[in-house]
Short mmCIF file of C-alpha atoms in Angstrom, two decimals:
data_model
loop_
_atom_site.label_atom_id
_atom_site.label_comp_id
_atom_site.label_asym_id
_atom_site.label_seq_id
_atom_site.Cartn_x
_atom_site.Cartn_y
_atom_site.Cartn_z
CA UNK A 20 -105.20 7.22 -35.92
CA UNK A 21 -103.68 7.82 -39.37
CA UNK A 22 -101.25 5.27 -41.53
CA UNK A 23 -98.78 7.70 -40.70
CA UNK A 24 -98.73 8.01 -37.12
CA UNK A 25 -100.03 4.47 -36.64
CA UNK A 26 -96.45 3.00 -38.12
CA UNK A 27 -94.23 5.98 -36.44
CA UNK A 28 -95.59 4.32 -33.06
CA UNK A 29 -95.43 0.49 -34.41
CA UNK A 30 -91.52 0.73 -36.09
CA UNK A 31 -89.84 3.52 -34.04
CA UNK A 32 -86.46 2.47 -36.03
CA UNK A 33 -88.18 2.91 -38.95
CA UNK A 34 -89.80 0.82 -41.70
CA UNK A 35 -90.28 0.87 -44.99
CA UNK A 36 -94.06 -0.18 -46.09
CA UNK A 37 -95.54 1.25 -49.53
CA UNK A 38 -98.82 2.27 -50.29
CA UNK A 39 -99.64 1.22 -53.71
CA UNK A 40 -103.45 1.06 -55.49
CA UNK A 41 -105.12 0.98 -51.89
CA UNK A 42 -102.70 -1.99 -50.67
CA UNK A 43 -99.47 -2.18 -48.17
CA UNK A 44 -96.52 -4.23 -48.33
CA UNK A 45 -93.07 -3.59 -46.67
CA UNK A 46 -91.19 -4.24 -43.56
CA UNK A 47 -90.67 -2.16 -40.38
CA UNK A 48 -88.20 -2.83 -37.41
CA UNK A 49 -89.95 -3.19 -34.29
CA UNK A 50 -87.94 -4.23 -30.84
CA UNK A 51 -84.82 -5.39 -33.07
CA UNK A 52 -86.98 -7.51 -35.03
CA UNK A 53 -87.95 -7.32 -38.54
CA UNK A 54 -91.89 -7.29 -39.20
CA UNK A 55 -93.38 -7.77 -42.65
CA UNK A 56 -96.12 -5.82 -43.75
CA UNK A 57 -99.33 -6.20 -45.96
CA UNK A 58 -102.56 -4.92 -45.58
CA UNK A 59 -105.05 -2.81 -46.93
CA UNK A 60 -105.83 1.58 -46.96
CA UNK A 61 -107.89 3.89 -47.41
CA UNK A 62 -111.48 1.57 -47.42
CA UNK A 63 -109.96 -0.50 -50.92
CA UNK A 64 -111.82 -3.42 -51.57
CA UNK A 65 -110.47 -6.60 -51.74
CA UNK A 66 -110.84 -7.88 -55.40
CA UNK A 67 -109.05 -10.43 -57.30
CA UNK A 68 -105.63 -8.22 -58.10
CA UNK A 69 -105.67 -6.79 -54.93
CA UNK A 70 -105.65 -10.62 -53.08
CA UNK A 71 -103.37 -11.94 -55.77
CA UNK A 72 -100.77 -9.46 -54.85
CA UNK A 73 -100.75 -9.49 -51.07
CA UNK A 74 -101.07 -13.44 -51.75
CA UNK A 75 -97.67 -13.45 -53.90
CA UNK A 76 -95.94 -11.60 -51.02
CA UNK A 77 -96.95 -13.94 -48.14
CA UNK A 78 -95.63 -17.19 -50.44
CA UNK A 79 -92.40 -14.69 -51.16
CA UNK A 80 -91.96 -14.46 -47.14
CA UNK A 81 -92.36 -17.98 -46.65
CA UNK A 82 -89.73 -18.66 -49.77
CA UNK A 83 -87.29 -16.57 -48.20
CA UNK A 84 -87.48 -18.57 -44.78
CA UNK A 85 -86.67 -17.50 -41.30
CA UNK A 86 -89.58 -16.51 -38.98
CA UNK A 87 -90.16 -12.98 -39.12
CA UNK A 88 -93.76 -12.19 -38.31
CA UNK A 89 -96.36 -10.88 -40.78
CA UNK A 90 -98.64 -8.06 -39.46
CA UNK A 91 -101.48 -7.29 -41.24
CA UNK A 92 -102.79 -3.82 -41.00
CA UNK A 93 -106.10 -3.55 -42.57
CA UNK A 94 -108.56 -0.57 -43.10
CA UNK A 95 -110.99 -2.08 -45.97
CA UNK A 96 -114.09 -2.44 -47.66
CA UNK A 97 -115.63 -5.48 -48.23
CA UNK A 98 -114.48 -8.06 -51.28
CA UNK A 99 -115.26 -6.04 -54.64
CA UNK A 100 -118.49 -6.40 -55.35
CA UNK A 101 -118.58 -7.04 -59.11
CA UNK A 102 -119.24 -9.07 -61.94
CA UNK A 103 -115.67 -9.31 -63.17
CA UNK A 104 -114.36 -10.35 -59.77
CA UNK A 105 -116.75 -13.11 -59.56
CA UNK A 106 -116.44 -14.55 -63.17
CA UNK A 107 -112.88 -14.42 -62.51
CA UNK A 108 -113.35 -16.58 -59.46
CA UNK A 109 -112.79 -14.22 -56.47
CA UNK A 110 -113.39 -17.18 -53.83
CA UNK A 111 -110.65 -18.72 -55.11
CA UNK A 112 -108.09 -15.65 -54.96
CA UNK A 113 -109.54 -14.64 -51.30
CA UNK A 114 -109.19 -18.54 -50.06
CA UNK A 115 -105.63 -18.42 -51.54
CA UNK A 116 -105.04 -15.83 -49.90
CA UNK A 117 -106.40 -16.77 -46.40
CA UNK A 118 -104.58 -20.29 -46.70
CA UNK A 119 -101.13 -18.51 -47.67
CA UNK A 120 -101.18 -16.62 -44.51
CA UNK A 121 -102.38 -19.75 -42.44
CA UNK A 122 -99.64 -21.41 -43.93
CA UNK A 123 -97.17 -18.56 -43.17
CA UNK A 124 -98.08 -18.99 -39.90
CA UNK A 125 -97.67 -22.78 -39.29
CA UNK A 126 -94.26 -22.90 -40.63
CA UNK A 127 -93.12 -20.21 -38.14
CA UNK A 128 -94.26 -16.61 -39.15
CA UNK A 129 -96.57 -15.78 -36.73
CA UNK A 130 -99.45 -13.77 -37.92
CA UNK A 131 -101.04 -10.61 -36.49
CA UNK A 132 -104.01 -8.51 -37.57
CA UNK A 133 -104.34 -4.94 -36.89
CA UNK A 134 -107.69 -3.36 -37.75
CA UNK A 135 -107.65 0.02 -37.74
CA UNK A 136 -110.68 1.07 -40.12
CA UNK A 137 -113.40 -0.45 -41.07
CA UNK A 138 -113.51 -4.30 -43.15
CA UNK A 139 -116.48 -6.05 -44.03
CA UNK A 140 -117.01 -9.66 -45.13
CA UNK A 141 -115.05 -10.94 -47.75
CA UNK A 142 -112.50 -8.74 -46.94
CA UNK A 143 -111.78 -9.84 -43.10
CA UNK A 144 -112.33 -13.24 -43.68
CA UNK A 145 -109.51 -13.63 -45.62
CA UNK A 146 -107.27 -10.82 -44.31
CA UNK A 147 -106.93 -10.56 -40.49
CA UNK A 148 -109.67 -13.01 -39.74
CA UNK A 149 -107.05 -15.52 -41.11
CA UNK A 150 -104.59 -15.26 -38.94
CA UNK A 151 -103.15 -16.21 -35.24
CA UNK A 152 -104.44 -12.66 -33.42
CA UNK A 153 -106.06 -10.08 -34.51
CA UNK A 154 -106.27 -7.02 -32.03
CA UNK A 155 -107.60 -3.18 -33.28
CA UNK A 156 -107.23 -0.21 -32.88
CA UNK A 157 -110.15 2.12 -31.13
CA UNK A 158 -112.41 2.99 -33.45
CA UNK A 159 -112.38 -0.13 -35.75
CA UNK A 160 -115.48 -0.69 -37.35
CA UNK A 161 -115.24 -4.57 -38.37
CA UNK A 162 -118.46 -6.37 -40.03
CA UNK A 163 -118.93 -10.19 -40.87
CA UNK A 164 -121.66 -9.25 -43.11
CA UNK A 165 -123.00 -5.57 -42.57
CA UNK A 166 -126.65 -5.87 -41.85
CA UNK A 167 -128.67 -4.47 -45.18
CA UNK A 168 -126.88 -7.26 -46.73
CA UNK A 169 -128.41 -10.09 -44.35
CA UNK A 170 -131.70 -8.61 -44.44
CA UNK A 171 -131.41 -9.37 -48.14
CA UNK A 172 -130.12 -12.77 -47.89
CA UNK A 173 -132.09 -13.67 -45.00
CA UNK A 174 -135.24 -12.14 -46.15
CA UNK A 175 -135.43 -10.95 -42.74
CA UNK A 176 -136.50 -7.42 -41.93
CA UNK A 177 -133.53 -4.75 -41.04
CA UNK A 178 -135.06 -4.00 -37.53
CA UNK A 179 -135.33 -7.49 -36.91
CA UNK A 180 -131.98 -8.07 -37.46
CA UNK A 181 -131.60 -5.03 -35.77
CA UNK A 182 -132.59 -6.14 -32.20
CA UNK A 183 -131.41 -9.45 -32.93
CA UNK A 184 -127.74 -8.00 -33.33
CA UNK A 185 -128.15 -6.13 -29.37
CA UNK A 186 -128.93 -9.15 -27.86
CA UNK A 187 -126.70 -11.63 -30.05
CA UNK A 188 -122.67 -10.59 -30.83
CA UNK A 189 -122.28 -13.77 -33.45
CA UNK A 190 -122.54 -11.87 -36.54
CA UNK A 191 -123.35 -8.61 -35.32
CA UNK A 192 -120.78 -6.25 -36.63
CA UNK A 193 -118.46 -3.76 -34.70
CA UNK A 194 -115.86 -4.08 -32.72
CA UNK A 195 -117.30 -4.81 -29.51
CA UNK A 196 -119.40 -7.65 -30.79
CA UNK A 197 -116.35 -9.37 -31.74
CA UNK A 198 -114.26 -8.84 -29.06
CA UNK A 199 -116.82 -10.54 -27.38
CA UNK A 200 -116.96 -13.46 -29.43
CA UNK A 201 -113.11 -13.71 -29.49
CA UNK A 202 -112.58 -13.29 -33.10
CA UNK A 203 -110.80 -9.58 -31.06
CA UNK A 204 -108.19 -10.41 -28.85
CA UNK A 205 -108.26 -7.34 -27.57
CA UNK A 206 -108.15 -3.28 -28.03
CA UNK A 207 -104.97 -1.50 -28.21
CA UNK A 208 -103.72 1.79 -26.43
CA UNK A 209 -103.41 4.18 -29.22
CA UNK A 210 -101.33 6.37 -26.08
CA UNK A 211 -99.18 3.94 -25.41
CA UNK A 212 -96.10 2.43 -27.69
CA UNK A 213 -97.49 0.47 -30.51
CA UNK A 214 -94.10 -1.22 -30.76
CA UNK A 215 -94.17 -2.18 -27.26
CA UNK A 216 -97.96 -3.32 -27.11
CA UNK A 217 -96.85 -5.52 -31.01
CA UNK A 218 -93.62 -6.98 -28.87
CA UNK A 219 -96.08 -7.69 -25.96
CA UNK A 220 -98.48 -9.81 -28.15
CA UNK A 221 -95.86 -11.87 -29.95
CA UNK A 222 -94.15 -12.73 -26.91
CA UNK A 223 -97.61 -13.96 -25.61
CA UNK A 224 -97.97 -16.58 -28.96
CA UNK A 225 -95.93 -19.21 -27.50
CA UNK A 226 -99.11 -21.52 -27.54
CA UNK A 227 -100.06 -22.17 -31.55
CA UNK A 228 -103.67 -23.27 -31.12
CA UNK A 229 -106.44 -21.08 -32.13
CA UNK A 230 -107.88 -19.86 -28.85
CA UNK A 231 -110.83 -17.59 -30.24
CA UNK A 232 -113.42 -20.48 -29.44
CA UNK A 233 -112.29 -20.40 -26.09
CA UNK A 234 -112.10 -16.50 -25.86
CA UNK A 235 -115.66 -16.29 -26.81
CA UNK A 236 -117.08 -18.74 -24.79
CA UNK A 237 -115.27 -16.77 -21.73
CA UNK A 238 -116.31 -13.81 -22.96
CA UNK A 239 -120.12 -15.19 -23.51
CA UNK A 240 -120.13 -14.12 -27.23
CA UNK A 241 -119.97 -17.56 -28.65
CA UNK A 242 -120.82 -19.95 -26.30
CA UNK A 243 -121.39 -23.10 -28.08
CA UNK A 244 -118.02 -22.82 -30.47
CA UNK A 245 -115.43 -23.79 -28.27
CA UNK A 246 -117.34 -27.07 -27.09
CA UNK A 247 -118.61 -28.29 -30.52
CA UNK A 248 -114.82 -27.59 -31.80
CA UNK A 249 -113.63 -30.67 -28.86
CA UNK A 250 -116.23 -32.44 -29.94
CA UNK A 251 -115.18 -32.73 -33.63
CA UNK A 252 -111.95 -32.90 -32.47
CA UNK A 253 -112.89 -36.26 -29.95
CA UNK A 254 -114.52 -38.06 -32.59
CA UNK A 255 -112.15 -37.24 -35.25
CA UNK A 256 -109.20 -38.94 -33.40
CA UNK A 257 -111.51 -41.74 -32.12
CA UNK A 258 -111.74 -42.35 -35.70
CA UNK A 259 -108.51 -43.14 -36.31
CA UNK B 23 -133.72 -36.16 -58.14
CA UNK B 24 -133.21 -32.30 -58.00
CA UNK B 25 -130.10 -31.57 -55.67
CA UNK B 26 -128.19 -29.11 -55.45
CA UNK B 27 -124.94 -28.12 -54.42
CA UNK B 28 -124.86 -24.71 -53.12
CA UNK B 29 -121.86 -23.01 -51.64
CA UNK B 30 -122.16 -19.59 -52.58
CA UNK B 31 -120.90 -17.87 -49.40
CA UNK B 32 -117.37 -16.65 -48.62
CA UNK B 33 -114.63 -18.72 -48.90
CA UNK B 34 -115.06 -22.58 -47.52
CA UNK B 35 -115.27 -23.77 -51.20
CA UNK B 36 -112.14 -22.55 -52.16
CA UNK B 37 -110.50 -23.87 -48.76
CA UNK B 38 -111.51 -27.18 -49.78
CA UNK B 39 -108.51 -29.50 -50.67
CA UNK B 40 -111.23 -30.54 -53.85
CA UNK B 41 -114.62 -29.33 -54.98
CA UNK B 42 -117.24 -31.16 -56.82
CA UNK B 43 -119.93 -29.26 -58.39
CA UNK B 44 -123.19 -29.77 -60.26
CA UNK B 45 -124.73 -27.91 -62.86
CA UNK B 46 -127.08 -26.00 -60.28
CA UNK B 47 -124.08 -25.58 -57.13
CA UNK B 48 -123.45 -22.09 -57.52
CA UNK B 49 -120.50 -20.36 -56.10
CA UNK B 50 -119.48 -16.94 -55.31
CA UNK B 51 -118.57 -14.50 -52.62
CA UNK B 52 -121.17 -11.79 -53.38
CA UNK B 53 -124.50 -13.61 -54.25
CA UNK B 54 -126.18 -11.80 -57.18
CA UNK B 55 -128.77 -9.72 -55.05
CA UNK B 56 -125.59 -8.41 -52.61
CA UNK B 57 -123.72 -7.37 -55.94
CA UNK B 58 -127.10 -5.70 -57.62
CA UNK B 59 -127.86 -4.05 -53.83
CA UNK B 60 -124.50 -2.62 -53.68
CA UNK B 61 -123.31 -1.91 -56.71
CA UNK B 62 -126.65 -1.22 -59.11
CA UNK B 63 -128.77 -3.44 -61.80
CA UNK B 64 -126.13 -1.92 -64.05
CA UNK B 65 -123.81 -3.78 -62.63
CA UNK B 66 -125.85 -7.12 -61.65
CA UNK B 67 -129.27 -8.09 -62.84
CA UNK B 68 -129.80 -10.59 -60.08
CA UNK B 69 -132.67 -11.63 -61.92
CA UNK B 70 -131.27 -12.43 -64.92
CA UNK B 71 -131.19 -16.30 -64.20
CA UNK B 72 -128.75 -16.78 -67.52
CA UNK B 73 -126.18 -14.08 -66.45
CA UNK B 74 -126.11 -15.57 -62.73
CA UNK B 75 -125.87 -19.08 -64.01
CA UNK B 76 -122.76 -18.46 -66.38
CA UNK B 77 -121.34 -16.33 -64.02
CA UNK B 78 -121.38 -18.19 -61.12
CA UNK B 79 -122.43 -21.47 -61.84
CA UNK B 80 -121.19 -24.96 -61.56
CA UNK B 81 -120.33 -24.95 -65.54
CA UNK B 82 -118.38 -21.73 -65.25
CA UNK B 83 -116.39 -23.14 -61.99
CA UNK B 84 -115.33 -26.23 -63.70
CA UNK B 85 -114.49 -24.69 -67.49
CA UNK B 86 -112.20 -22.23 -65.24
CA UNK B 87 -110.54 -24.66 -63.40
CA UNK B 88 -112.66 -23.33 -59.72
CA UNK B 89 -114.12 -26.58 -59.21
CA UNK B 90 -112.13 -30.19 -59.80
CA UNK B 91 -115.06 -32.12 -60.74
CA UNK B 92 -118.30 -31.82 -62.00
CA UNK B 93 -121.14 -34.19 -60.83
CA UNK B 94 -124.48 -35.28 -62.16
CA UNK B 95 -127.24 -33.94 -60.21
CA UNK B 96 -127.63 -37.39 -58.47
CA UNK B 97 -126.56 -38.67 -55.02
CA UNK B 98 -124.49 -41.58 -56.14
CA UNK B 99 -122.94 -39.26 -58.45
CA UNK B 100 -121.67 -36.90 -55.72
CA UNK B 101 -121.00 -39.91 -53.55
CA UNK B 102 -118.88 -41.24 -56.21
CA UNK B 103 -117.22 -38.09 -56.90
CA UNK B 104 -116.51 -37.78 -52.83
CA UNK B 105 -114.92 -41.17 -52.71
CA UNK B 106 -113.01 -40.46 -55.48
CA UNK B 107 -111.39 -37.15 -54.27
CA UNK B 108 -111.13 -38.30 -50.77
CA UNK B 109 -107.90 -40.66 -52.23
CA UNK B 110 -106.35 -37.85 -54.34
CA UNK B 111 -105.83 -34.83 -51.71
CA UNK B 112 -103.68 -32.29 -52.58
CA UNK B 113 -101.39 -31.40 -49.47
CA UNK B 114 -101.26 -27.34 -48.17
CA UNK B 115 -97.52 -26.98 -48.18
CA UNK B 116 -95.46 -24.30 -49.81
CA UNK B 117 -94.87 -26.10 -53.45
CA UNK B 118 -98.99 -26.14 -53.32
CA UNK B 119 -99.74 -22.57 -52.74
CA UNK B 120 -96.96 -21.89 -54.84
CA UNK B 121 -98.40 -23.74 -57.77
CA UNK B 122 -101.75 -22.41 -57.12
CA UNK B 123 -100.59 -18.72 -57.15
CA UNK B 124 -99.27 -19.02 -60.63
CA UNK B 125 -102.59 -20.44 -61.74
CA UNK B 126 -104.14 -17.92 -60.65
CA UNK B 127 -101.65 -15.36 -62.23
CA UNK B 128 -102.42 -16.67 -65.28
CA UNK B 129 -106.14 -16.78 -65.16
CA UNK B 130 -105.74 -13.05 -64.64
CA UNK B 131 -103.76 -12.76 -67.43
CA UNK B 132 -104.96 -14.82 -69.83
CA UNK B 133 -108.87 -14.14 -69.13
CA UNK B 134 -108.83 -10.78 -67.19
CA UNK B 135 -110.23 -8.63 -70.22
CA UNK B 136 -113.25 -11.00 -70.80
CA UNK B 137 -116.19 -9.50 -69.86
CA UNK B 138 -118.56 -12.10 -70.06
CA UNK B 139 -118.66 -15.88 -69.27
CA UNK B 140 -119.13 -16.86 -72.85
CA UNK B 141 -115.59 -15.09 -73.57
CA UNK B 142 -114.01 -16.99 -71.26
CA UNK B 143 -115.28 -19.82 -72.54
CA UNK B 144 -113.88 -19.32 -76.01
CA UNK B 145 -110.75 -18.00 -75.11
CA UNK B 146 -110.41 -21.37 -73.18
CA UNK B 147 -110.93 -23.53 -76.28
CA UNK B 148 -114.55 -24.00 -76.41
CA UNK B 149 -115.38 -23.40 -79.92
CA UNK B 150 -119.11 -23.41 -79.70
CA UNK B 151 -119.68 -20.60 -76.29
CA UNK B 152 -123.17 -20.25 -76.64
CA UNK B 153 -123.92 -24.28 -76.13
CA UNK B 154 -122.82 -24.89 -72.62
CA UNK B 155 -125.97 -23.98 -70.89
CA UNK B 156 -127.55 -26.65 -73.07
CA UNK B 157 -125.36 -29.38 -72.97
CA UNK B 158 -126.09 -32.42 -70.98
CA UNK B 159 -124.22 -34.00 -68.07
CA UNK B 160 -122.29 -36.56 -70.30
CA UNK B 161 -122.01 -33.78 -73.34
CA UNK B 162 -120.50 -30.84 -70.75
CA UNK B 163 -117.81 -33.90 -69.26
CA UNK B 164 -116.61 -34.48 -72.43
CA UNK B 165 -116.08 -31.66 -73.37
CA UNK B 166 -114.01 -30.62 -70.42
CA UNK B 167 -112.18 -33.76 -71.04
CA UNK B 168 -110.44 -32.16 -74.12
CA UNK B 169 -109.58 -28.62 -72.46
CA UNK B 170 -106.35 -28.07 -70.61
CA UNK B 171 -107.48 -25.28 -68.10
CA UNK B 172 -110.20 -27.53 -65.70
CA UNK B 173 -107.68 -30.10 -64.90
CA UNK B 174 -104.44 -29.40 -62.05
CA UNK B 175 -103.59 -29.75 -58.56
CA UNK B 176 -103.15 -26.73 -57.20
CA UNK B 177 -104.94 -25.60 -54.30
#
């Protein structure tokens, strides 16, 4: 699904999102209700500017108050893989970034993720991995860590990792491994409204805790998160 | 004692309401060999240990203000630096993020052209670049003791 045809069917009364150096940030008006917009195009990596900019406009939602939802619609690379980006301090810029939209969210602009390329890393982690749902579009090609890189991390061999990434969805990349370990809510239908489908899914947020643990231990992706999550959880407030 | 600190994968370091680093904690998104596999030895020599080190190590983190403390490569010296950040937490809220956006603003801005550690350095008031990797844990404190840039709360 192109950009194009992708926001025609998400803001049928129009919007107003610009593409500018690989990034997106705008509004559209979706079921009477205004949506802002930031993401990433056309496979850009995420590098320092690029985070410091969609970072700036999440803080200049949240300045500006009400609750207007933030989608963010993301067809990426991974983080920019560079020397300048990581003197600079990328971590920093791509944490910033992932705790501006967290924050967004708690004070009452829910956050959605829309994959609808590929993302990688990096990238995801602190784009639409850091927010309240993240759904996709068919064809979505998302990667925690694509698998020549963890063969060189890991020192394991690529066909081990390979056969380990049939039988094992936690950190196998695509979208159907993490769908089933609930990081994917779920799969929209490109034939159907967009704008209904977005509508659907924010009506659906009343409840504000993270359910992807609990997703992926239903879906048998991720068994053990969900339980070791309580856990933490128990002992942390027996603490107290 | 030989410890080390590393958190050199994705993003938990900089999610951290404070980070303590030694000399030998390194911390980045794309490890050296990722960068050099993607992108070329041109762009990475993952064996260069000096590049890797000044790029991404704990030195670097703390000169540039990535890192709020920097610990002796002991136990009781990270314990002591734990207990010590544990009663000065920055809270996430809006003024926060806020504050930490500008800093990073103006690290772009004021050391985005650098293309090397040891320019940073200098352009952040270190008059002798070339020394860090030699000084000791009590020379390298003191010296960060006199620059503005390592010390803030915002993150």
């Amino acid at each position: 699904m192109t950009l194009d045809n992708m926001f025609a069917s998400l803001f049928p009364e129009g919007h107003a999102v610009a593409k500018e150096g690989g990034l997106l940030v705008g509004q559209g008006r979706s079921a009477g209700r205004n949506i802002e917009v930031i993401g990433v195009a056309d496979r850009t990596a995420l590098g320092v500017h690029e985070a410091i900019r969609l970072s700036r406009r999440v803080l200049e939602v949240i300045e500006r108050g009400g609750n207007d939802p933030i989608l963010v619609v993301i067809d990426s690379d991974s983080q920019r893989m560079s020397k300048r980006d990581e003197l600079l301090g990328l971590n920093e810029f791509l944490a910033h970034l992932a705790k501006c939209l967290i924050l967004a969210d708690t004070l009452g602009h829910p956050t959605i993720g829309l994959l609808y390329g590929y993302t990688a890393a990096g990238a995801f982690i602190a784009t639409a991995l850091a927010i309240r749902a993240l759904v996709a579009l068919p064809g979505a090609e998302p990667a925690v860590m694509d698998l020549p890189s963890m063969s060189r991390v890991t020192k394991l061999p690529l066909d081990v990792l390979q056969a380990k990434s049939k039988s094992t969805p936690v950190f196998a990349p695509g979208l159907a491994n993490l769908t089933q370990t609930g990081a994917v809510a779920r799969t929209l239908d490109p034939d159907v409204s967009l704008a209904e489908q977005l509508s659907g899914l924010l009506a659906g947020l009343s409840d504000a805790r993270d359910t992807r643990d609990r997703l992926g231990k239903e879906r048998m992706g991720r068994p053990k998160a969900a339980e070791i999550a309580e856990r933490v959880y128990a002992l942390a407030r027996a603490s107290l | 004692m030989r410890l080390t600190l590393i958190i050199c994968r994705l993003l938990i370091a900089g999610c951290c309401s404070a980070l303590a680093v030694s000399e030998q904690g390194r911390i980045s998104v794309s490890g050296p060999e990722v960068i050099e596999t993607n992108r070329g030895v041109e762009e990475f020599d993952s064996r260069d240990r000096a590049l890797v080190w000044r790029t991404m190590g704990g030195k670097h983190r703390r000169l540039i203000g990535g890192a709020d403390r920097f610990v002796d490569d002991t136990v009781g010296s990270f314990r002591e630096a734990a207990m010590a950040m544990l009663g000065h937490v920055p809270a996430m809220r809006q003024q926060t993020l806020r504050a930490e956006q500008q800093r990073l603003e103006q690290r772009l801005e004021r050391l985005g052209t650098s293309a090397d550690a040891r320019d940073v350095w200098r352009e952040l008031g270190v008059a002798e670049p070339a020394s860090i990797p030699d000084l000791d844990y009590e020379e390298f404190v003191a010296l960060v003791a006199t620059l503005k840039e390592p010390h803030h709360d915002a993150r």
